[in-house]
JSON list of C-alpha atoms in Angstrom, two decimals:
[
{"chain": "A", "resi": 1, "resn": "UNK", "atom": "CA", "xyz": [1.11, -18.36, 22.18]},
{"chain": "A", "resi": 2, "resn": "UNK", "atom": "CA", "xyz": [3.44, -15.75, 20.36]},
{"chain": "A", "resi": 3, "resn": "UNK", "atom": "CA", "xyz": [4.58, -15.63, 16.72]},
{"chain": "A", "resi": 4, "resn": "UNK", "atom": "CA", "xyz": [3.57, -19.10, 15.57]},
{"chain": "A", "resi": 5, "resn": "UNK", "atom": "CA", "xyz": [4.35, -17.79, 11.90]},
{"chain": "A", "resi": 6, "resn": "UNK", "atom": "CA", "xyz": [7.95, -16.79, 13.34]},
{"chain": "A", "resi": 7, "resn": "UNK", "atom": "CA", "xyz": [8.84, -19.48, 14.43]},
{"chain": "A", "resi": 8, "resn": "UNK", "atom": "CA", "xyz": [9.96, -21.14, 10.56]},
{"chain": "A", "resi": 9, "resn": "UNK", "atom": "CA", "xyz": [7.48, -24.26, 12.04]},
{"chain": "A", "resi": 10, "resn": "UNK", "atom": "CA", "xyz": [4.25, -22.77, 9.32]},
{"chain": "A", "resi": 11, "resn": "UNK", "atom": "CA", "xyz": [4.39, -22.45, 6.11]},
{"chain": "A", "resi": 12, "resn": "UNK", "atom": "CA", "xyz": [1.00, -20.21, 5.47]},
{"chain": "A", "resi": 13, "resn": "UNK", "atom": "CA", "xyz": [-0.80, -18.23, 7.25]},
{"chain": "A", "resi": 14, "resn": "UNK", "atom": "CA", "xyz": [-3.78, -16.07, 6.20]},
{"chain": "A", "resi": 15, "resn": "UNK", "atom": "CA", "xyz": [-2.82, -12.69, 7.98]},
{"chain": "A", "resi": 16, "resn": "UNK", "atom": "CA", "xyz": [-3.69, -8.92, 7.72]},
{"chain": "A", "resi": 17, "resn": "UNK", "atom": "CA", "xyz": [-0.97, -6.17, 6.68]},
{"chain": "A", "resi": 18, "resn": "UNK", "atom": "CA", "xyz": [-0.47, -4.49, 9.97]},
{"chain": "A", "resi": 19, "resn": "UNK", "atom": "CA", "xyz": [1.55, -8.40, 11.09]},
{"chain": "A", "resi": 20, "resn": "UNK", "atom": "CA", "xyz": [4.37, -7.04, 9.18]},
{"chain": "A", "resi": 21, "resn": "UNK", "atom": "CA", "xyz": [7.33, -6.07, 10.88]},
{"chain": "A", "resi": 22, "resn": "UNK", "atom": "CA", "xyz": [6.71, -7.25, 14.20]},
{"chain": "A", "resi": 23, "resn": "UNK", "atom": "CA", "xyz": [5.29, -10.36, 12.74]},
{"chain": "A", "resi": 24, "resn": "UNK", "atom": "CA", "xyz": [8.26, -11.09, 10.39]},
{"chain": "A", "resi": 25, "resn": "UNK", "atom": "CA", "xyz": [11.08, -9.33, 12.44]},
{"chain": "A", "resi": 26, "resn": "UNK", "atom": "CA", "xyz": [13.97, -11.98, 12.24]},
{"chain": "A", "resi": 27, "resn": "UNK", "atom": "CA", "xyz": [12.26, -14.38, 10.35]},
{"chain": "A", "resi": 28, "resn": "UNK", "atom": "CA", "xyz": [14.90, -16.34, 8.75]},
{"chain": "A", "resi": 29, "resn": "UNK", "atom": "CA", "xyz": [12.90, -18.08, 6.02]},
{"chain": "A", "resi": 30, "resn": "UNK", "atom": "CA", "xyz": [11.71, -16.65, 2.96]},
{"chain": "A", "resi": 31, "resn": "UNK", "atom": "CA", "xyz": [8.14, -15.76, 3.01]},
{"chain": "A", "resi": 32, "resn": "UNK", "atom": "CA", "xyz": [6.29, -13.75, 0.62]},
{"chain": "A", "resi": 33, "resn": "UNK", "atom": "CA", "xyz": [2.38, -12.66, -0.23]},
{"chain": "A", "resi": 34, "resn": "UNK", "atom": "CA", "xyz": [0.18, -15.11, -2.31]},
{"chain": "A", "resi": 35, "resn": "UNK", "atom": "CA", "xyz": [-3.56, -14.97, -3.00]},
{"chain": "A", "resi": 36, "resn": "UNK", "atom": "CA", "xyz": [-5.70, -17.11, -0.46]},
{"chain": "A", "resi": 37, "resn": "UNK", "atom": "CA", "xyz": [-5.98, -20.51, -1.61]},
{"chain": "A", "resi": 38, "resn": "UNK", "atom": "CA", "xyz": [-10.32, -20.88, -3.09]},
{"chain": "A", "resi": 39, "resn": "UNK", "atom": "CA", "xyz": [-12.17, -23.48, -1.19]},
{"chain": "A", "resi": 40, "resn": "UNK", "atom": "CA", "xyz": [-14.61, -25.36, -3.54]},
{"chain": "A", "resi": 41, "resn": "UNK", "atom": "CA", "xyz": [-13.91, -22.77, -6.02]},
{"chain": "A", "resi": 42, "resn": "UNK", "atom": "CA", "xyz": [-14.37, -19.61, -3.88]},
{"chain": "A", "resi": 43, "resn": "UNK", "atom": "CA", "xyz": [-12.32, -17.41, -3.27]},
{"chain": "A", "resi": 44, "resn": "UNK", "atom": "CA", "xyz": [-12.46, -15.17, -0.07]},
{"chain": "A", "resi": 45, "resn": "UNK", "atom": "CA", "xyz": [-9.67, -12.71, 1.28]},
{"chain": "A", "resi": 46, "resn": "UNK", "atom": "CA", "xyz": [-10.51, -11.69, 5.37]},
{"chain": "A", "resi": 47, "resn": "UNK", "atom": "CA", "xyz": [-10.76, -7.70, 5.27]},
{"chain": "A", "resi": 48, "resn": "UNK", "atom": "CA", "xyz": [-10.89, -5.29, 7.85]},
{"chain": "A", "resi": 49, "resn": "UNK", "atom": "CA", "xyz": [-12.41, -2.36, 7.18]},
{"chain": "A", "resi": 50, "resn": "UNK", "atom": "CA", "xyz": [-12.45, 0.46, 9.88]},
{"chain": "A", "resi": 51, "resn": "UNK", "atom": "CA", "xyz": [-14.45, 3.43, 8.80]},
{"chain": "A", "resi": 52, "resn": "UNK", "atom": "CA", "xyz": [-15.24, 6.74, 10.09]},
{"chain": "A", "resi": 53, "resn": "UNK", "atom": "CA", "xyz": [-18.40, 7.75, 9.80]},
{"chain": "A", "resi": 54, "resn": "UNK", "atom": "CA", "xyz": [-21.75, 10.32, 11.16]},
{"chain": "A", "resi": 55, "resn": "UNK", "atom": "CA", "xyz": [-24.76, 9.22, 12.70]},
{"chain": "A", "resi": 56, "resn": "UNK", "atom": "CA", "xyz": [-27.70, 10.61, 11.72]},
{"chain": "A", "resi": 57, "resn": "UNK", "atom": "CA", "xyz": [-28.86, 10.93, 14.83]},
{"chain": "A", "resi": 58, "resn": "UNK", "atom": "CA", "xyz": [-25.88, 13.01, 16.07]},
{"chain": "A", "resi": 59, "resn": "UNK", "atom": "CA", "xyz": [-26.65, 15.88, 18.36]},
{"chain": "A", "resi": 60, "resn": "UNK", "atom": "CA", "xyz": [-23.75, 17.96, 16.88]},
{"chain": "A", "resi": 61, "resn": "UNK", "atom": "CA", "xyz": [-23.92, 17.19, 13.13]},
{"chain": "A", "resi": 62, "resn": "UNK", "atom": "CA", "xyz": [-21.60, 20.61, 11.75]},
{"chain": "A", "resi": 63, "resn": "UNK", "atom": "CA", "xyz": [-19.60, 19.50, 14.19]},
{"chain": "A", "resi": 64, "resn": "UNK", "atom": "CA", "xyz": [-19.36, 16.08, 13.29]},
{"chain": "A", "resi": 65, "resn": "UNK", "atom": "CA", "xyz": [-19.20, 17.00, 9.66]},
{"chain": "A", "resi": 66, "resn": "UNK", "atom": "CA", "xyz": [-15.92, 19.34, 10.23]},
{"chain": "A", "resi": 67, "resn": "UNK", "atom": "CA", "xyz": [-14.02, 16.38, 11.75]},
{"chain": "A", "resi": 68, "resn": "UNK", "atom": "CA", "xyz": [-15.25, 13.71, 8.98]},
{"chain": "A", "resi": 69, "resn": "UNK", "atom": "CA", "xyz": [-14.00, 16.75, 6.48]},
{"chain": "A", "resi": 70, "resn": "UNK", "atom": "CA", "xyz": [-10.79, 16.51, 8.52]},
{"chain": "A", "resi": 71, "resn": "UNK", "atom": "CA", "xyz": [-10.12, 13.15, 7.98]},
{"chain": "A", "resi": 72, "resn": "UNK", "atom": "CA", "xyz": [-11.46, 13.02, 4.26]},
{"chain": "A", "resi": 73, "resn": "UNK", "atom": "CA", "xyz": [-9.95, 16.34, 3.24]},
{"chain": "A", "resi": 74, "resn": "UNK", "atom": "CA", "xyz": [-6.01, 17.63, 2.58]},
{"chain": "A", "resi": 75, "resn": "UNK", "atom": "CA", "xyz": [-3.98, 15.65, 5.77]},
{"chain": "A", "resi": 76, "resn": "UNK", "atom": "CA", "xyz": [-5.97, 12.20, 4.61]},
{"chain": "A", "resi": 77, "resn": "UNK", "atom": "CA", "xyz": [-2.88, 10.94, 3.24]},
{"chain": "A", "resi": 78, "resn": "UNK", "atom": "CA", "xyz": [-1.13, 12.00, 6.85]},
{"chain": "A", "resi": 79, "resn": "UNK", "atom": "CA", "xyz": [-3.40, 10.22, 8.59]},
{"chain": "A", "resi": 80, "resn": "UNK", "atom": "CA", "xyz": [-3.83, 6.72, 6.44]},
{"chain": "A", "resi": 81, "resn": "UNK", "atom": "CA", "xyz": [-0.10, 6.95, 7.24]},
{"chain": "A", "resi": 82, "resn": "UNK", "atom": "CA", "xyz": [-0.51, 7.25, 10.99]},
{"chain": "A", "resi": 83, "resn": "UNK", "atom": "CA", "xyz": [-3.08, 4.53, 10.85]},
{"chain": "A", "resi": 84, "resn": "UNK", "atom": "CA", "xyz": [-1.29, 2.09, 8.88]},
{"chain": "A", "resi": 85, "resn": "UNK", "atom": "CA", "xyz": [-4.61, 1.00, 6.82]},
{"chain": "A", "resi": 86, "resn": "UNK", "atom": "CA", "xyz": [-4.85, 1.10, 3.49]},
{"chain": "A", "resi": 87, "resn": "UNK", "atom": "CA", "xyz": [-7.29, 3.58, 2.28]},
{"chain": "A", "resi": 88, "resn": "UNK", "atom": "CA", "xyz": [-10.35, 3.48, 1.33]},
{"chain": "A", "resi": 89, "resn": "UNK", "atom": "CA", "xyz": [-10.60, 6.55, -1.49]},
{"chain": "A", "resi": 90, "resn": "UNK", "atom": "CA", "xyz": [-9.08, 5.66, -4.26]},
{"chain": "A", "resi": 91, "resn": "UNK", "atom": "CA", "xyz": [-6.70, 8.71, -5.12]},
{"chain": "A", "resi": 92, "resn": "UNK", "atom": "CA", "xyz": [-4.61, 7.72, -2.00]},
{"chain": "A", "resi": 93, "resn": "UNK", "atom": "CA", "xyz": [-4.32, 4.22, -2.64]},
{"chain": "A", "resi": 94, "resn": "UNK", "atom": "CA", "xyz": [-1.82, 4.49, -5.17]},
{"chain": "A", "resi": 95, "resn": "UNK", "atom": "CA", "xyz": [0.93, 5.99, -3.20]},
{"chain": "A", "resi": 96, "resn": "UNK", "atom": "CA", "xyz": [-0.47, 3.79, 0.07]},
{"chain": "A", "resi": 97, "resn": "UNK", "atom": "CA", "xyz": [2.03, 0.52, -0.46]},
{"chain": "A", "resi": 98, "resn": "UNK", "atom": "CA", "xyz": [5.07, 2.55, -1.22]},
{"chain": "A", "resi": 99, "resn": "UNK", "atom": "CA", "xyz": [4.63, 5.20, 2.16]},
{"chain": "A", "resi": 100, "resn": "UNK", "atom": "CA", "xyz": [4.24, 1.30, 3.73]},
{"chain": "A", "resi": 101, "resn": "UNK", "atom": "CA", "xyz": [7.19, -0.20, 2.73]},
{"chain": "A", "resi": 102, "resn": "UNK", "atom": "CA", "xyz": [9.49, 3.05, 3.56]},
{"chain": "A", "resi": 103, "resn": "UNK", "atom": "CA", "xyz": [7.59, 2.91, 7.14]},
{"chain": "A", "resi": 104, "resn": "UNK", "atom": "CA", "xyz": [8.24, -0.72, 7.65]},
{"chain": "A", "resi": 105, "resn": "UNK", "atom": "CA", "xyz": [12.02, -0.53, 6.33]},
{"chain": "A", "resi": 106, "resn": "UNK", "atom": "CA", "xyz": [12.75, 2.40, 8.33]},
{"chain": "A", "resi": 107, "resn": "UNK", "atom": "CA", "xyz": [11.55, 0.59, 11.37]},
{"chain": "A", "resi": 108, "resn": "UNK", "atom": "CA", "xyz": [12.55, -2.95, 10.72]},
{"chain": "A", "resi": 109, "resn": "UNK", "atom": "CA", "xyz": [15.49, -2.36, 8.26]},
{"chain": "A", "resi": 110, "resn": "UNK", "atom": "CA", "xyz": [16.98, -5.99, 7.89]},
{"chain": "A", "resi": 111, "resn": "UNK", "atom": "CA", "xyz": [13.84, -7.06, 6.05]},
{"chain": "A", "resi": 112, "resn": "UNK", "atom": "CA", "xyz": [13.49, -6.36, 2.21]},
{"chain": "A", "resi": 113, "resn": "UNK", "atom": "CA", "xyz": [9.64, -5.46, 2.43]},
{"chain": "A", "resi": 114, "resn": "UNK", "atom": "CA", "xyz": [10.10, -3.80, -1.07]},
{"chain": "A", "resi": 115, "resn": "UNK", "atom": "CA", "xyz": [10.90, -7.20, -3.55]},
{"chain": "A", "resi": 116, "resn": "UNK", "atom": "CA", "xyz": [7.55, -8.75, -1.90]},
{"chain": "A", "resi": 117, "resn": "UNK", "atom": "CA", "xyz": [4.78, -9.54, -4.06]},
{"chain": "A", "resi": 118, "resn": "UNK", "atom": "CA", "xyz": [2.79, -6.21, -3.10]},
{"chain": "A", "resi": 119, "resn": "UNK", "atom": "CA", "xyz": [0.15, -6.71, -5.97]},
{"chain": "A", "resi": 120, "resn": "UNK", "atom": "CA", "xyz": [-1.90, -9.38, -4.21]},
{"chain": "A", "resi": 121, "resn": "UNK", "atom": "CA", "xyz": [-2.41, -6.98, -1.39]},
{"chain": "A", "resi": 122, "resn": "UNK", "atom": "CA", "xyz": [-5.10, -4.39, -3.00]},
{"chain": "A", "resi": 123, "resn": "UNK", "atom": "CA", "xyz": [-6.23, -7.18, -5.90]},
{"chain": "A", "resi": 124, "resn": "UNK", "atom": "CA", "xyz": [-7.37, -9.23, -2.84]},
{"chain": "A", "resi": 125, "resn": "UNK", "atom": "CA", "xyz": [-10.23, -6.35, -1.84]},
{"chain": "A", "resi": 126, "resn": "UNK", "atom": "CA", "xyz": [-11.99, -8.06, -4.78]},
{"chain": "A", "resi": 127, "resn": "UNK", "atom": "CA", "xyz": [-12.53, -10.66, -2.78]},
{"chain": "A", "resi": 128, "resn": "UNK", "atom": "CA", "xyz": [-13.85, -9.93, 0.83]},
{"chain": "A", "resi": 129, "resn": "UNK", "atom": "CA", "xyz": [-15.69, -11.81, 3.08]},
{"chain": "A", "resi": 130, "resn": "UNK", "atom": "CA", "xyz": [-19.64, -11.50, 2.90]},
{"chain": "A", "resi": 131, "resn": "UNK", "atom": "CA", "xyz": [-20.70, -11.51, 5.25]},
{"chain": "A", "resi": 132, "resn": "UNK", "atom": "CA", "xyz": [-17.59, -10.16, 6.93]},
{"chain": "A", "resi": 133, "resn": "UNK", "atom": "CA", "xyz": [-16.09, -12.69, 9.91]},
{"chain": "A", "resi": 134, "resn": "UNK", "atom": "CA", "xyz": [-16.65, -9.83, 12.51]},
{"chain": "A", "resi": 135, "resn": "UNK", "atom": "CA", "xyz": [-20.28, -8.72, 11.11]},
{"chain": "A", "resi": 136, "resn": "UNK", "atom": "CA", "xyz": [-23.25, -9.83, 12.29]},
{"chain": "A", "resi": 137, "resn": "UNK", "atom": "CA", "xyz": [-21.52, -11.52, 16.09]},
{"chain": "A", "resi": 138, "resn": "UNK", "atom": "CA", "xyz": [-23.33, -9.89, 19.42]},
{"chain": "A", "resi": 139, "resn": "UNK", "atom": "CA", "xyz": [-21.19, -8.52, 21.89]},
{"chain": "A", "resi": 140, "resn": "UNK", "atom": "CA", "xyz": [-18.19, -9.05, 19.53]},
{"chain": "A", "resi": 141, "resn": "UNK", "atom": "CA", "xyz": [-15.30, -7.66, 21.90]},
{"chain": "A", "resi": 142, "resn": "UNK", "atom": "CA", "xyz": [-16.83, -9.95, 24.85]},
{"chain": "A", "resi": 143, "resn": "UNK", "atom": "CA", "xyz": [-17.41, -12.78, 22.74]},
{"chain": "A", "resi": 144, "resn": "UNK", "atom": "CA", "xyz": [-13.34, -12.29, 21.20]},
{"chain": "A", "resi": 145, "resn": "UNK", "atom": "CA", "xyz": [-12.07, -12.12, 24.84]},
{"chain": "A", "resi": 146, "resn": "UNK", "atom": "CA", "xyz": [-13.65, -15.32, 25.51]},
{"chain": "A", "resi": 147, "resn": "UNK", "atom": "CA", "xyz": [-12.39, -17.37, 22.62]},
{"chain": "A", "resi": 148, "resn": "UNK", "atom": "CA", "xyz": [-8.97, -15.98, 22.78]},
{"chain": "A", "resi": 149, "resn": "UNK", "atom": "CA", "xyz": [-8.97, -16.70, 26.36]},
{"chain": "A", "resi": 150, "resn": "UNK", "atom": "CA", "xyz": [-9.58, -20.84, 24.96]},
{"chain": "A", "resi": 151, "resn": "UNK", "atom": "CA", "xyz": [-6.78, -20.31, 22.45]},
{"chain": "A", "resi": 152, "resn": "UNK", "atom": "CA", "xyz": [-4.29, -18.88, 25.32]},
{"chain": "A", "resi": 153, "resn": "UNK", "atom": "CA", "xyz": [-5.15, -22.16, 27.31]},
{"chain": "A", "resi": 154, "resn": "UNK", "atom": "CA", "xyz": [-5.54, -24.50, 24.86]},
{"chain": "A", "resi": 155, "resn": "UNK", "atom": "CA", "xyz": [-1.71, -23.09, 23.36]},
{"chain": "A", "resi": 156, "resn": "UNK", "atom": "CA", "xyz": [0.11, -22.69, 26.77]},
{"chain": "A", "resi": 157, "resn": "UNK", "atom": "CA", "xyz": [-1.15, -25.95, 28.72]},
{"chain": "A", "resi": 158, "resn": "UNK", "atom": "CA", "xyz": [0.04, -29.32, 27.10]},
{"chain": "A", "resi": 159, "resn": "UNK", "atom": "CA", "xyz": [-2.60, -30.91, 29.85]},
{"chain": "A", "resi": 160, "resn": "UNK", "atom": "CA", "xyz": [-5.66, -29.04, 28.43]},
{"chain": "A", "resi": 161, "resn": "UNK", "atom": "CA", "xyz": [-8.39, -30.84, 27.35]},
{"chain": "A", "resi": 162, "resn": "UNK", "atom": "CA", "xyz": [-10.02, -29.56, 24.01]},
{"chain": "A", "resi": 163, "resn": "UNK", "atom": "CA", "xyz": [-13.52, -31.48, 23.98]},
{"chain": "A", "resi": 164, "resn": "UNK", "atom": "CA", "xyz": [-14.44, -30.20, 27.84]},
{"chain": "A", "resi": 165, "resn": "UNK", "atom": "CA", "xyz": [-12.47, -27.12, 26.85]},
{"chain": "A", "resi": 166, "resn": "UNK", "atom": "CA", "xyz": [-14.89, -26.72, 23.50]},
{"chain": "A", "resi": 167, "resn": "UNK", "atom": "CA", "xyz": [-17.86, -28.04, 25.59]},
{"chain": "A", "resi": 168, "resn": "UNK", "atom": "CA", "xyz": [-16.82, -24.25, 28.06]},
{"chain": "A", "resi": 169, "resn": "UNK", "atom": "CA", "xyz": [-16.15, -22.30, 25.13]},
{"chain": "A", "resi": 170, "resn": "UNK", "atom": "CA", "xyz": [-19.38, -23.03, 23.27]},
{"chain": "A", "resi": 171, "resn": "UNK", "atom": "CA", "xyz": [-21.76, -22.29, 26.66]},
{"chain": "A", "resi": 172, "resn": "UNK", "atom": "CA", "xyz": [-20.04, -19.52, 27.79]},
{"chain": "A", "resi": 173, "resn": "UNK", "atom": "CA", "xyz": [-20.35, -18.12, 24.39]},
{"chain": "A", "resi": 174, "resn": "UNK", "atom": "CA", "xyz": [-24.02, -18.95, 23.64]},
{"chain": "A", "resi": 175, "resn": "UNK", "atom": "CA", "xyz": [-24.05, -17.63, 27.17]},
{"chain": "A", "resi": 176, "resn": "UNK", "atom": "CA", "xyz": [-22.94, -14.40, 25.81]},
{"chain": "A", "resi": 177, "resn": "UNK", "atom": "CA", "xyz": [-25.18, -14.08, 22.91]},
{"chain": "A", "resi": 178, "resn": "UNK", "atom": "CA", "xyz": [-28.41, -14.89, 24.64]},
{"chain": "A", "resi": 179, "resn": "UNK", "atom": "CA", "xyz": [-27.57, -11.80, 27.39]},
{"chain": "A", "resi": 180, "resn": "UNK", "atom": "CA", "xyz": [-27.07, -9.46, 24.35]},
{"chain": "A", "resi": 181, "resn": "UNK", "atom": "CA", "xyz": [-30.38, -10.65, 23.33]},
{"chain": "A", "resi": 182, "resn": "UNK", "atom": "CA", "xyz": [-32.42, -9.73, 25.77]}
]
């Protein structure tokens, strides 16, 4: 388990923003950002994108529709700080990556966050994943829990057998999908 990228032993990893700092504290190596290598010509960048949003079906919709403001309206900038994500709306994007390198130097000041190659970060939202690698899975947090639960065993026990492990991880999870189902 831990920091595999940390410890100098991998030379790539395909990783979101909020890894830095923690993720590259006292990495010795040099590392840097490069656009995810195309497979058979396509090119595909994993995204995250948490949203806030309003059901229609809310029972309290002003309500509802003062907080969105909130978020959306004069302390957005504030907040996408506080949050660490890079915003959606446009007009705060361009001060995002320079508010995120002062954040991560302040905090992890032995690392020169500000030479990286910060371009590739926003160019690769041209690229996400469709369908996106958490849309579309039932019972995603359960069905997460479960496979990082193999990954923990198959990483920490050097006895661990992968095929019977697999063999688990594939019923339990089918398991899982069939009850959300139903």
């Amino acid at each position: 388990g831990g920091n595999w990228f940390g410890t100098g032993n991998i030379a790539m990893i395909t990783i979101h923003t909020w890894f830095l700092g923690w993720g590259t504290d006292g990495l010795e190596g040099n590392w840097d950002f490069a656009p995810v290598p195309s497979y058979e010509g396509v090119t595909t960048a994993k995204l995250h994108a948490d949203t806030f949003g309003m059901m229609n079906t809310t029972a309290h919709p002003d309500e509802a529709f003062e907080v969105l403001s909130y978020l959306l309206g004069d302390r957005a900038e504030d907040l996408t700080a506080l949050y660490n994500g890079m915003p959606a709306r446009l007009s705060l994007q361009g001060t995002y990556i320079e508010h995120y390198i002062a954040q991560l130097t302040e905090t992890y000041p032995d690392t020169d966050f500000a030479s990286k190659n910060w371009p590739v970060v926003p160019a690769g939202l041209a690229y996400p994943d469709n369908p996106n690698h958490e849309e579309g899975m039932p019972s995603f947090l359960e069905a997460s829990d479960r496979y990082t639960s193999y990954t923990q065993e198959a990483d920490n026990n050097a006895d661990f057998d992968v095929d019977a492990g697999l063999d688990a991880l594939q019923a339990d999870l089918q398991a899982i999908f069939d009850a959300r189902a139903e």
